[in-house]
Amino acid sequence: MASRIAIAMSGGVDSMISAYLLKQTCRDMVGIHFVTGFENEDAPPGLDGVPEPLARAAKELDLPIEVVNLQEEFQTRVVAPFVDTYLKGRTPNPCMVCNRTVKFGALLDAARNRFNAEKIATGHYARVRRDSAGRFRLVKGADPKKDQSYFLGLLSQAQLGAAVFPLGEFTKEQIRDKAIELGLDQYTKPESQETCFIADDRYRKFLQNQPGFQSRPGDVVNVRGEVIGRHQGVFAFTIGQRRGINIPASEAYYVQAIDPGANRITVCFKSGLLSRGVHVTGVNWIIPPRENAFKAAVRIRYRHKEAASAIEILEDESVNVWFDQPQSAVTPGQGAVFYQEDEVLGAGWIDKPLNP
């Protein structure tokens, strides 16, 4: 007997076409629209809590839709850590956190406990394969421009075993074309390009409204510690940022370091952003390494081209990564994901750049 599959339905084209593709092979499905408390007010829900465009699309797909309220879980597991990371002068990656703790955490639990589903499908462009030993492996999506395996590197074996990615073998263009062919494009909402819970990507405004945040002017110093200007609040900056510094020099300045305790940012010229390595903590190994030293490719942010590197596992199970070629703007708080060709070996959190 085939197991029931729940599919997360946001209202975007990816989740809708995922549902369509899944229905070609799965007869027992339920759509789940989960509420975070940060939904777009321009698309209010209907009487059953489902946004009207999504309800109409689900009717076309002959797919029942249930609503799950995860406002509390989203606030405590995603938003609160996001704010806390910024308070520490780091740049968070909330999508990686959300996938591990909400989509394949609280939402998967709800799918199982409330709707008797064994697995959950999402619109991620990635693939999961099971090897001969029964271990689940995470593989890049077929579309190199849209591959989202980076955001899934913190998933456990149990979570990967419950994950279904119908779009893994397709390109984004193929999915858009399919939506038009099926007439589902008229129901889809625009894709969110940045953090889903921050309206219009206004990070500074969002942070200033959070408890504990106080945007105060402070010093901008160069790499020698000399004060060369002022800023209007450290939380408006991230490592490698050029915009907003506004200090004239022979070449452009970039943010090299952020010290929220001292309310200070350090800037440098572009060459000063290069690092020989990175220290990574909280590592989740999807494929446990056989040795404590090995070679792998490492991606230090989503749009970063993977860098050939030497990996060194330390006694505390954190990792030192030594790049074959120096990499720019290593950013504490972001995810570091380890690859062997198209396969994700594991992932962790960037702690600090290394420059011996």
mmCIF file of C-alpha atoms in Angstrom:
data_model
loop_
_atom_site.group_PDB
_atom_site.id
_atom_site.type_symbol
_atom_site.label_atom_id
_atom_site.label_comp_id
_atom_site.label_asym_id
_atom_site.label_seq_id
_atom_site.Cartn_x
_atom_site.Cartn_y
_atom_site.Cartn_z
ATOM 1 C CA MET A 1 0.000 0.000 0.000
ATOM 2 C CA ALA A 2 1.420 3.393 -1.044
ATOM 3 C CA SER A 3 2.130 5.827 1.771
ATOM 4 C CA ARG A 4 0.300 9.117 1.991
ATOM 5 C CA ILE A 5 2.285 12.207 1.016
ATOM 6 C CA ALA A 6 1.637 15.736 2.226
ATOM 7 C CA ILE A 7 2.771 18.586 0.027
ATOM 8 C CA ALA A 8 3.596 22.059 1.322
ATOM 9 C CA MET A 9 1.553 24.539 -0.718
ATOM 10 C CA SER A 10 2.699 28.163 -0.533
ATOM 11 C CA GLY A 11 0.790 29.384 -3.566
ATOM 12 C CA GLY A 12 3.906 29.758 -5.730
ATOM 13 C CA VAL A 13 4.433 28.098 -9.095
ATOM 14 C CA ASP A 14 6.956 25.591 -7.716
ATOM 15 C CA SER A 15 4.642 24.092 -5.099
ATOM 16 C CA MET A 16 1.705 23.982 -7.537
ATOM 17 C CA ILE A 17 3.617 22.133 -10.233
ATOM 18 C CA SER A 18 5.161 19.884 -7.582
ATOM 19 C CA ALA A 19 1.610 18.894 -6.608
ATOM 20 C CA TYR A 20 0.661 18.288 -10.244
ATOM 21 C CA LEU A 21 3.724 16.105 -10.886
ATOM 22 C CA LEU A 22 3.262 14.159 -7.676
ATOM 23 C CA LYS A 23 -0.356 13.405 -8.481
ATOM 24 C CA GLN A 24 0.758 11.554 -11.604
ATOM 25 C CA THR A 25 2.189 8.780 -9.423
ATOM 26 C CA CYS A 26 0.651 9.242 -5.974
ATOM 27 C CA ARG A 27 -3.072 8.716 -5.391
ATOM 28 C CA ASP A 28 -3.142 9.602 -1.715
ATOM 29 C CA MET A 29 -2.098 13.212 -1.178
ATOM 30 C CA VAL A 30 -3.002 16.177 0.980
ATOM 31 C CA GLY A 31 -1.912 19.770 0.501
ATOM 32 C CA ILE A 32 -0.807 21.753 3.548
ATOM 33 C CA HIS A 33 -0.722 25.530 3.631
ATOM 34 C CA PHE A 34 1.164 26.605 6.719
ATOM 35 C CA VAL A 35 0.743 30.006 8.323
ATOM 36 C CA THR A 36 3.744 31.870 9.779
ATOM 37 C CA GLY A 37 2.095 35.145 10.773
ATOM 38 C CA PHE A 38 4.062 37.054 8.147
ATOM 39 C CA GLU A 39 1.776 36.454 5.174
ATOM 40 C CA ASN A 40 1.167 39.096 2.531
ATOM 41 C CA GLU A 41 -1.949 41.053 3.512
ATOM 42 C CA ASP A 42 -2.699 41.697 -0.176
ATOM 43 C CA ALA A 43 -3.778 38.050 -0.447
ATOM 44 C CA PRO A 44 -6.119 37.487 2.533
ATOM 45 C CA PRO A 45 -7.248 33.942 3.292
ATOM 46 C CA GLY A 46 -10.759 32.670 2.589
ATOM 47 C CA LEU A 47 -13.154 31.391 5.226
ATOM 48 C CA ASP A 48 -11.224 28.121 5.520
ATOM 49 C CA GLY A 49 -7.909 29.937 5.929
ATOM 50 C CA VAL A 50 -6.669 29.118 2.409
ATOM 51 C CA PRO A 51 -5.815 32.106 0.159
ATOM 52 C CA GLU A 52 -8.387 32.261 -2.642
ATOM 53 C CA PRO A 53 -5.933 31.835 -5.574
ATOM 54 C CA LEU A 54 -4.443 28.744 -3.909
ATOM 55 C CA ALA A 55 -7.906 27.341 -3.207
ATOM 56 C CA ARG A 56 -8.851 27.688 -6.874
ATOM 57 C CA ALA A 57 -5.624 26.049 -8.015
ATOM 58 C CA ALA A 58 -6.148 23.176 -5.569
ATOM 59 C CA LYS A 59 -9.622 22.678 -7.012
ATOM 60 C CA GLU A 60 -8.118 22.449 -10.495
ATOM 61 C CA LEU A 61 -5.654 19.878 -9.192
ATOM 62 C CA ASP A 62 -8.352 17.989 -7.259
ATOM 63 C CA LEU A 63 -6.184 18.306 -4.160
ATOM 64 C CA PRO A 64 -7.583 18.789 -0.642
ATOM 65 C CA ILE A 65 -5.891 21.644 1.237
ATOM 66 C CA GLU A 66 -5.486 21.855 5.000
ATOM 67 C CA VAL A 67 -4.187 24.837 6.973
ATOM 68 C CA VAL A 68 -1.601 24.463 9.732
ATOM 69 C CA ASN A 69 -0.862 27.379 12.028
ATOM 70 C CA LEU A 70 2.861 27.439 12.788
ATOM 71 C CA GLN A 71 3.133 31.032 13.966
ATOM 72 C CA GLU A 72 4.572 30.127 17.350
ATOM 73 C CA GLU A 73 7.047 27.617 15.926
ATOM 74 C CA PHE A 74 8.138 30.023 13.188
ATOM 75 C CA GLN A 75 8.681 32.837 15.664
ATOM 76 C CA THR A 76 10.698 30.780 18.135
ATOM 77 C CA ARG A 77 12.629 28.597 15.692
ATOM 78 C CA VAL A 78 13.303 30.988 12.804
ATOM 79 C CA VAL A 79 12.646 34.648 13.629
ATOM 80 C CA ALA A 80 14.124 34.678 17.155
ATOM 81 C CA PRO A 81 17.418 33.009 16.083
ATOM 82 C CA PHE A 82 17.530 35.372 13.094
ATOM 83 C CA VAL A 83 17.338 38.397 15.390
ATOM 84 C CA ASP A 84 19.787 36.904 17.885
ATOM 85 C CA THR A 85 22.332 36.269 15.130
ATOM 86 C CA TYR A 86 22.158 39.895 14.018
ATOM 87 C CA LEU A 87 22.564 41.016 17.637
ATOM 88 C CA LYS A 88 25.853 39.102 17.667
ATOM 89 C CA GLY A 89 27.082 40.978 14.597
ATOM 90 C CA ARG A 90 26.596 38.026 12.269
ATOM 91 C CA THR A 91 24.523 37.545 9.135
ATOM 92 C CA PRO A 92 21.935 34.747 9.506
ATOM 93 C CA ASN A 93 20.635 32.292 6.938
ATOM 94 C CA PRO A 94 16.988 31.802 7.973
ATOM 95 C CA CYS A 95 16.118 29.518 5.039
ATOM 96 C CA MET A 96 18.527 26.830 6.241
ATOM 97 C CA VAL A 97 17.082 27.110 9.746
ATOM 98 C CA CYS A 98 13.491 27.017 8.486
ATOM 99 C CA ASN A 99 14.039 23.904 6.399
ATOM 100 C CA ARG A 100 15.495 21.986 9.338
ATOM 101 C CA THR A 101 13.190 23.190 12.117
ATOM 102 C CA VAL A 102 9.911 24.144 10.424
ATOM 103 C CA LYS A 103 9.329 22.617 6.980
ATOM 104 C CA PHE A 104 10.973 19.296 7.809
ATOM 105 C CA GLY A 105 10.404 19.750 11.531
ATOM 106 C CA ALA A 106 7.120 21.175 12.817
ATOM 107 C CA LEU A 107 5.328 20.867 9.460
ATOM 108 C CA LEU A 108 6.433 17.265 8.950
ATOM 109 C CA ASP A 109 5.260 16.471 12.485
ATOM 110 C CA ALA A 110 1.859 18.011 11.724
ATOM 111 C CA ALA A 111 1.613 16.088 8.450
ATOM 112 C CA ARG A 112 2.194 12.837 10.300
ATOM 113 C CA ASN A 113 0.216 13.466 13.463
ATOM 114 C CA ARG A 114 -2.789 15.277 12.002
ATOM 115 C CA PHE A 115 -3.058 14.017 8.419
ATOM 116 C CA ASN A 116 -1.489 10.523 8.578
ATOM 117 C CA ALA A 117 1.133 11.328 5.953
ATOM 118 C CA GLU A 118 4.446 9.516 5.989
ATOM 119 C CA LYS A 119 6.381 11.957 3.820
ATOM 120 C CA ILE A 120 6.307 15.615 2.886
ATOM 121 C CA ALA A 121 6.960 17.114 -0.546
ATOM 122 C CA THR A 122 8.209 20.628 -1.232
ATOM 123 C CA GLY A 123 9.074 22.675 -4.300
ATOM 124 C CA HIS A 124 12.834 22.597 -3.740
ATOM 125 C CA TYR A 125 15.104 22.033 -6.718
ATOM 126 C CA ALA A 126 17.113 19.168 -5.233
ATOM 127 C CA ARG A 127 17.183 15.358 -5.251
ATOM 128 C CA VAL A 128 17.341 12.618 -2.627
ATOM 129 C CA ARG A 129 18.687 9.158 -3.413
ATOM 130 C CA ARG A 130 19.023 6.073 -1.242
ATOM 131 C CA ASP A 131 22.231 4.059 -1.531
ATOM 132 C CA SER A 132 22.694 0.299 -1.283
ATOM 133 C CA ALA A 133 23.406 0.605 2.452
ATOM 134 C CA GLY A 134 20.071 2.345 3.006
ATOM 135 C CA ARG A 135 21.558 5.786 3.632
ATOM 136 C CA PHE A 136 19.844 8.820 2.130
ATOM 137 C CA ARG A 137 21.976 11.114 0.006
ATOM 138 C CA LEU A 138 21.267 14.718 -0.956
ATOM 139 C CA VAL A 139 22.089 15.637 -4.559
ATOM 140 C CA LYS A 140 21.972 18.915 -6.441
ATOM 141 C CA GLY A 141 18.930 19.665 -8.572
ATOM 142 C CA ALA A 142 19.245 19.157 -12.322
ATOM 143 C CA ASP A 143 18.971 22.912 -12.962
ATOM 144 C CA PRO A 144 22.366 24.418 -12.013
ATOM 145 C CA LYS A 145 20.900 27.932 -11.973
ATOM 146 C CA LYS A 146 18.153 27.000 -9.519
ATOM 147 C CA ASP A 147 19.718 24.183 -7.452
ATOM 148 C CA GLN A 148 18.681 24.590 -3.797
ATOM 149 C CA SER A 149 20.637 21.757 -2.182
ATOM 150 C CA TYR A 150 22.638 24.408 -0.306
ATOM 151 C CA PHE A 151 19.582 25.251 1.823
ATOM 152 C CA LEU A 152 18.974 21.588 2.721
ATOM 153 C CA GLY A 153 22.423 20.612 3.953
ATOM 154 C CA LEU A 154 21.407 20.608 7.625
ATOM 155 C CA LEU A 155 18.675 17.968 7.208
ATOM 156 C CA SER A 156 19.092 14.731 9.148
ATOM 157 C CA GLN A 157 18.845 11.238 7.724
ATOM 158 C CA ALA A 158 15.318 10.934 9.111
ATOM 159 C CA GLN A 159 14.303 14.209 7.484
ATOM 160 C CA LEU A 160 15.849 13.306 4.122
ATOM 161 C CA GLY A 161 14.074 9.959 4.271
ATOM 162 C CA ALA A 162 10.764 11.783 4.619
ATOM 163 C CA ALA A 163 11.512 14.373 1.909
ATOM 164 C CA VAL A 164 10.092 14.318 -1.618
ATOM 165 C CA PHE A 165 11.340 16.792 -4.228
ATOM 166 C CA PRO A 166 9.256 16.465 -7.429
ATOM 167 C CA LEU A 167 11.140 19.300 -9.173
ATOM 168 C CA GLY A 168 14.608 17.818 -8.754
ATOM 169 C CA GLU A 169 14.918 16.612 -12.341
ATOM 170 C CA PHE A 170 13.486 19.766 -13.943
ATOM 171 C CA THR A 171 14.653 23.262 -14.807
ATOM 172 C CA LYS A 172 12.848 26.366 -13.632
ATOM 173 C CA GLU A 173 11.978 27.211 -17.236
ATOM 174 C CA GLN A 174 10.311 23.824 -17.689
ATOM 175 C CA ILE A 175 8.243 24.384 -14.549
ATOM 176 C CA ARG A 176 7.099 27.826 -15.679
ATOM 177 C CA ASP A 177 6.161 26.416 -19.088
ATOM 178 C CA LYS A 178 4.198 23.597 -17.473
ATOM 179 C CA ALA A 179 2.264 26.075 -15.313
ATOM 180 C CA ILE A 180 1.287 28.037 -18.425
ATOM 181 C CA GLU A 181 0.329 24.843 -20.255
ATOM 182 C CA LEU A 182 -1.934 23.781 -17.377
ATOM 183 C CA GLY A 183 -3.375 27.257 -16.856
ATOM 184 C CA LEU A 184 -2.096 27.323 -13.275
ATOM 185 C CA ASP A 185 0.072 30.396 -13.803
ATOM 186 C CA GLN A 186 -2.980 32.616 -13.268
ATOM 187 C CA TYR A 187 -3.217 31.419 -9.651
ATOM 188 C CA THR A 188 0.407 31.696 -8.606
ATOM 189 C CA LYS A 189 1.791 34.421 -6.369
ATOM 190 C CA PRO A 190 5.127 36.191 -7.095
ATOM 191 C CA GLU A 191 8.228 34.421 -5.843
ATOM 192 C CA SER A 192 9.906 35.819 -2.755
ATOM 193 C CA GLN A 193 13.485 36.736 -3.608
ATOM 194 C CA GLU A 194 14.814 37.351 -0.120
ATOM 195 C CA THR A 195 13.707 36.625 3.448
ATOM 196 C CA CYS A 196 10.013 35.737 3.375
ATOM 197 C CA PHE A 197 9.110 37.365 6.692
ATOM 198 C CA ILE A 198 10.645 40.778 5.966
ATOM 199 C CA ALA A 199 8.349 42.978 3.881
ATOM 200 C CA ASP A 200 10.008 44.560 0.840
ATOM 201 C CA ASP A 201 13.399 43.340 2.114
ATOM 202 C CA ARG A 202 13.521 46.178 4.663
ATOM 203 C CA TYR A 203 15.932 44.468 7.027
ATOM 204 C CA ARG A 204 16.882 47.563 9.003
ATOM 205 C CA LYS A 205 13.262 48.539 9.639
ATOM 206 C CA PHE A 206 12.401 44.987 10.688
ATOM 207 C CA LEU A 207 15.337 44.747 13.085
ATOM 208 C CA GLN A 208 14.688 48.134 14.657
ATOM 209 C CA ASN A 209 11.234 46.892 15.658
ATOM 210 C CA GLN A 210 12.672 43.883 17.500
ATOM 211 C CA PRO A 211 13.313 43.795 21.278
ATOM 212 C CA GLY A 212 16.929 44.503 22.138
ATOM 213 C CA PHE A 213 17.726 46.438 19.007
ATOM 214 C CA GLN A 214 18.887 49.992 19.268
ATOM 215 C CA SER A 215 20.362 51.584 16.175
ATOM 216 C CA ARG A 216 23.052 53.997 17.353
ATOM 217 C CA PRO A 217 25.643 55.954 15.372
ATOM 218 C CA GLY A 218 29.182 54.673 15.827
ATOM 219 C CA ASP A 219 32.707 54.643 14.467
ATOM 220 C CA VAL A 220 33.935 53.305 11.162
ATOM 221 C CA VAL A 221 37.605 52.299 11.408
ATOM 222 C CA ASN A 222 40.155 51.093 8.876
ATOM 223 C CA VAL A 223 42.284 47.953 9.229
ATOM 224 C CA ARG A 224 44.771 49.940 11.358
ATOM 225 C CA GLY A 225 42.013 50.865 13.818
ATOM 226 C CA GLU A 226 41.952 54.518 12.803
ATOM 227 C CA VAL A 227 38.564 56.228 12.898
ATOM 228 C CA ILE A 228 37.764 57.377 9.349
ATOM 229 C CA GLY A 229 34.018 57.947 9.514
ATOM 230 C CA ARG A 230 30.695 57.278 11.200
ATOM 231 C CA HIS A 231 27.847 54.839 10.621
ATOM 232 C CA GLN A 232 24.170 55.052 11.610
ATOM 233 C CA GLY A 233 23.895 51.526 13.076
ATOM 234 C CA VAL A 234 25.937 48.326 12.757
ATOM 235 C CA PHE A 235 22.865 46.211 11.987
ATOM 236 C CA ALA A 236 22.551 47.838 8.573
ATOM 237 C CA PHE A 237 25.783 46.145 7.427
ATOM 238 C CA THR A 238 27.080 42.714 6.508
ATOM 239 C CA ILE A 239 30.537 41.412 5.627
ATOM 240 C CA GLY A 240 31.584 42.387 2.106
ATOM 241 C CA GLN A 241 29.013 45.187 1.859
ATOM 242 C CA ARG A 242 30.014 48.280 -0.090
ATOM 243 C CA ARG A 243 26.790 50.269 -0.136
ATOM 244 C CA GLY A 244 26.160 52.732 2.660
ATOM 245 C CA ILE A 245 29.754 53.288 3.830
ATOM 246 C CA ASN A 246 30.062 56.633 2.016
ATOM 247 C CA ILE A 247 33.687 57.373 2.899
ATOM 248 C CA PRO A 248 35.840 58.777 0.074
ATOM 249 C CA ALA A 249 39.133 57.006 -0.598
ATOM 250 C CA SER A 250 41.456 56.007 -3.454
ATOM 251 C CA GLU A 251 39.252 52.932 -3.960
ATOM 252 C CA ALA A 252 35.966 51.636 -2.584
ATOM 253 C CA TYR A 253 35.700 50.474 1.012
ATOM 254 C CA TYR A 254 34.006 47.210 2.019
ATOM 255 C CA VAL A 255 32.879 45.961 5.422
ATOM 256 C CA GLN A 256 35.506 43.594 6.819
ATOM 257 C CA ALA A 257 34.256 43.106 10.393
ATOM 258 C CA ILE A 258 31.332 44.049 12.625
ATOM 259 C CA ASP A 259 31.622 44.550 16.392
ATOM 260 C CA PRO A 260 28.153 45.195 17.889
ATOM 261 C CA GLY A 261 29.559 45.385 21.433
ATOM 262 C CA ALA A 262 31.784 48.307 20.496
ATOM 263 C CA ASN A 263 29.214 49.586 17.993
ATOM 264 C CA ARG A 264 31.954 49.655 15.378
ATOM 265 C CA ILE A 265 32.529 48.437 11.842
ATOM 266 C CA THR A 266 35.908 47.856 10.240
ATOM 267 C CA VAL A 267 36.321 48.545 6.539
ATOM 268 C CA CYS A 268 38.982 47.590 4.048
ATOM 269 C CA PHE A 269 39.758 47.697 0.351
ATOM 270 C CA LYS A 270 38.491 44.773 -1.719
ATOM 271 C CA SER A 271 41.698 42.756 -1.382
ATOM 272 C CA GLY A 272 41.254 42.834 2.401
ATOM 273 C CA LEU A 273 38.118 40.671 2.123
ATOM 274 C CA LEU A 274 40.114 37.613 1.036
ATOM 275 C CA SER A 275 40.508 34.707 3.481
ATOM 276 C CA ARG A 276 42.619 31.573 3.281
ATOM 277 C CA GLY A 277 40.075 29.523 5.184
ATOM 278 C CA VAL A 278 37.031 29.371 7.419
ATOM 279 C CA HIS A 279 36.146 27.769 10.749
ATOM 280 C CA VAL A 280 32.793 25.939 10.658
ATOM 281 C CA THR A 281 30.761 24.793 13.674
ATOM 282 C CA GLY A 282 27.561 22.822 14.226
ATOM 283 C CA VAL A 283 28.364 20.500 11.342
ATOM 284 C CA ASN A 284 25.747 18.027 10.135
ATOM 285 C CA TRP A 285 27.268 15.193 8.098
ATOM 286 C CA ILE A 286 24.871 13.599 5.626
ATOM 287 C CA ILE A 287 27.707 11.331 4.532
ATOM 288 C CA PRO A 288 30.033 10.844 7.533
ATOM 289 C CA PRO A 289 33.691 11.291 6.500
ATOM 290 C CA ARG A 290 35.928 8.245 6.693
ATOM 291 C CA GLU A 291 38.950 10.373 7.564
ATOM 292 C CA ASN A 292 39.571 13.565 9.508
ATOM 293 C CA ALA A 293 41.283 15.216 6.544
ATOM 294 C CA PHE A 294 40.010 15.136 2.974
ATOM 295 C CA LYS A 295 39.311 17.264 -0.087
ATOM 296 C CA ALA A 296 35.920 18.729 -0.948
ATOM 297 C CA ALA A 297 34.319 21.714 -2.640
ATOM 298 C CA VAL A 298 32.799 24.262 -0.251
ATOM 299 C CA ARG A 299 30.059 26.825 -0.857
ATOM 300 C CA ILE A 300 30.078 29.670 1.677
ATOM 301 C CA ARG A 301 26.823 31.341 0.520
ATOM 302 C CA TYR A 302 24.013 30.423 -1.842
ATOM 303 C CA ARG A 303 25.267 32.217 -4.976
ATOM 304 C CA HIS A 304 28.919 31.409 -4.260
ATOM 305 C CA LYS A 305 30.804 29.179 -6.694
ATOM 306 C CA GLU A 306 32.068 26.190 -4.751
ATOM 307 C CA ALA A 307 35.729 26.467 -3.816
ATOM 308 C CA ALA A 308 38.114 23.512 -3.890
ATOM 309 C CA SER A 309 39.303 23.060 -0.313
ATOM 310 C CA ALA A 310 41.091 20.886 2.222
ATOM 311 C CA ILE A 311 38.811 19.859 5.094
ATOM 312 C CA GLU A 312 40.213 19.298 8.587
ATOM 313 C CA ILE A 313 37.911 17.862 11.275
ATOM 314 C CA LEU A 314 38.986 19.011 14.739
ATOM 315 C CA GLU A 315 38.695 17.225 18.089
ATOM 316 C CA ASP A 316 35.563 19.191 19.032
ATOM 317 C CA GLU A 317 33.997 18.062 15.717
ATOM 318 C CA SER A 318 34.126 21.563 14.265
ATOM 319 C CA VAL A 319 35.876 21.957 10.920
ATOM 320 C CA ASN A 320 38.668 24.075 9.510
ATOM 321 C CA VAL A 321 38.351 24.640 5.779
ATOM 322 C CA TRP A 322 41.457 25.682 3.845
ATOM 323 C CA PHE A 323 40.687 27.050 0.398
ATOM 324 C CA ASP A 324 42.952 26.183 -2.527
ATOM 325 C CA GLN A 325 42.485 29.822 -3.554
ATOM 326 C CA PRO A 326 41.549 32.640 -1.126
ATOM 327 C CA GLN A 327 37.828 33.424 -1.022
ATOM 328 C CA SER A 328 36.173 36.797 -0.573
ATOM 329 C CA ALA A 329 33.769 37.954 2.141
ATOM 330 C CA VAL A 330 33.624 34.936 4.455
ATOM 331 C CA THR A 331 30.573 35.860 6.530
ATOM 332 C CA PRO A 332 29.995 34.560 10.085
ATOM 333 C CA GLY A 333 26.442 33.282 10.510
ATOM 334 C CA GLN A 334 26.083 32.019 6.957
ATOM 335 C CA GLY A 335 26.040 28.341 6.013
ATOM 336 C CA ALA A 336 29.043 26.432 4.688
ATOM 337 C CA VAL A 337 28.046 23.421 2.590
ATOM 338 C CA PHE A 338 30.456 20.656 1.587
ATOM 339 C CA TYR A 339 30.173 18.972 -1.820
ATOM 340 C CA GLN A 340 31.728 16.082 -3.705
ATOM 341 C CA GLU A 341 30.726 16.746 -7.302
ATOM 342 C CA ASP A 342 26.896 16.971 -7.220
ATOM 343 C CA GLU A 343 26.461 15.420 -3.788
ATOM 344 C CA VAL A 344 26.133 17.237 -0.466
ATOM 345 C CA LEU A 345 28.406 15.734 2.167
ATOM 346 C CA GLY A 346 27.195 17.976 4.963
ATOM 347 C CA ALA A 347 26.864 21.544 6.194
ATOM 348 C CA GLY A 348 27.529 23.779 9.156
ATOM 349 C CA TRP A 349 27.693 27.404 10.284
ATOM 350 C CA ILE A 350 30.499 29.805 9.457
ATOM 351 C CA ASP A 351 32.136 30.885 12.715
ATOM 352 C CA LYS A 352 35.032 33.035 11.490
ATOM 353 C CA PRO A 353 37.478 33.475 8.610
ATOM 354 C CA LEU A 354 40.950 31.975 8.963
ATOM 355 C CA ASN A 355 44.085 33.852 7.916
ATOM 356 C CA PRO A 356 47.169 32.172 9.426
#
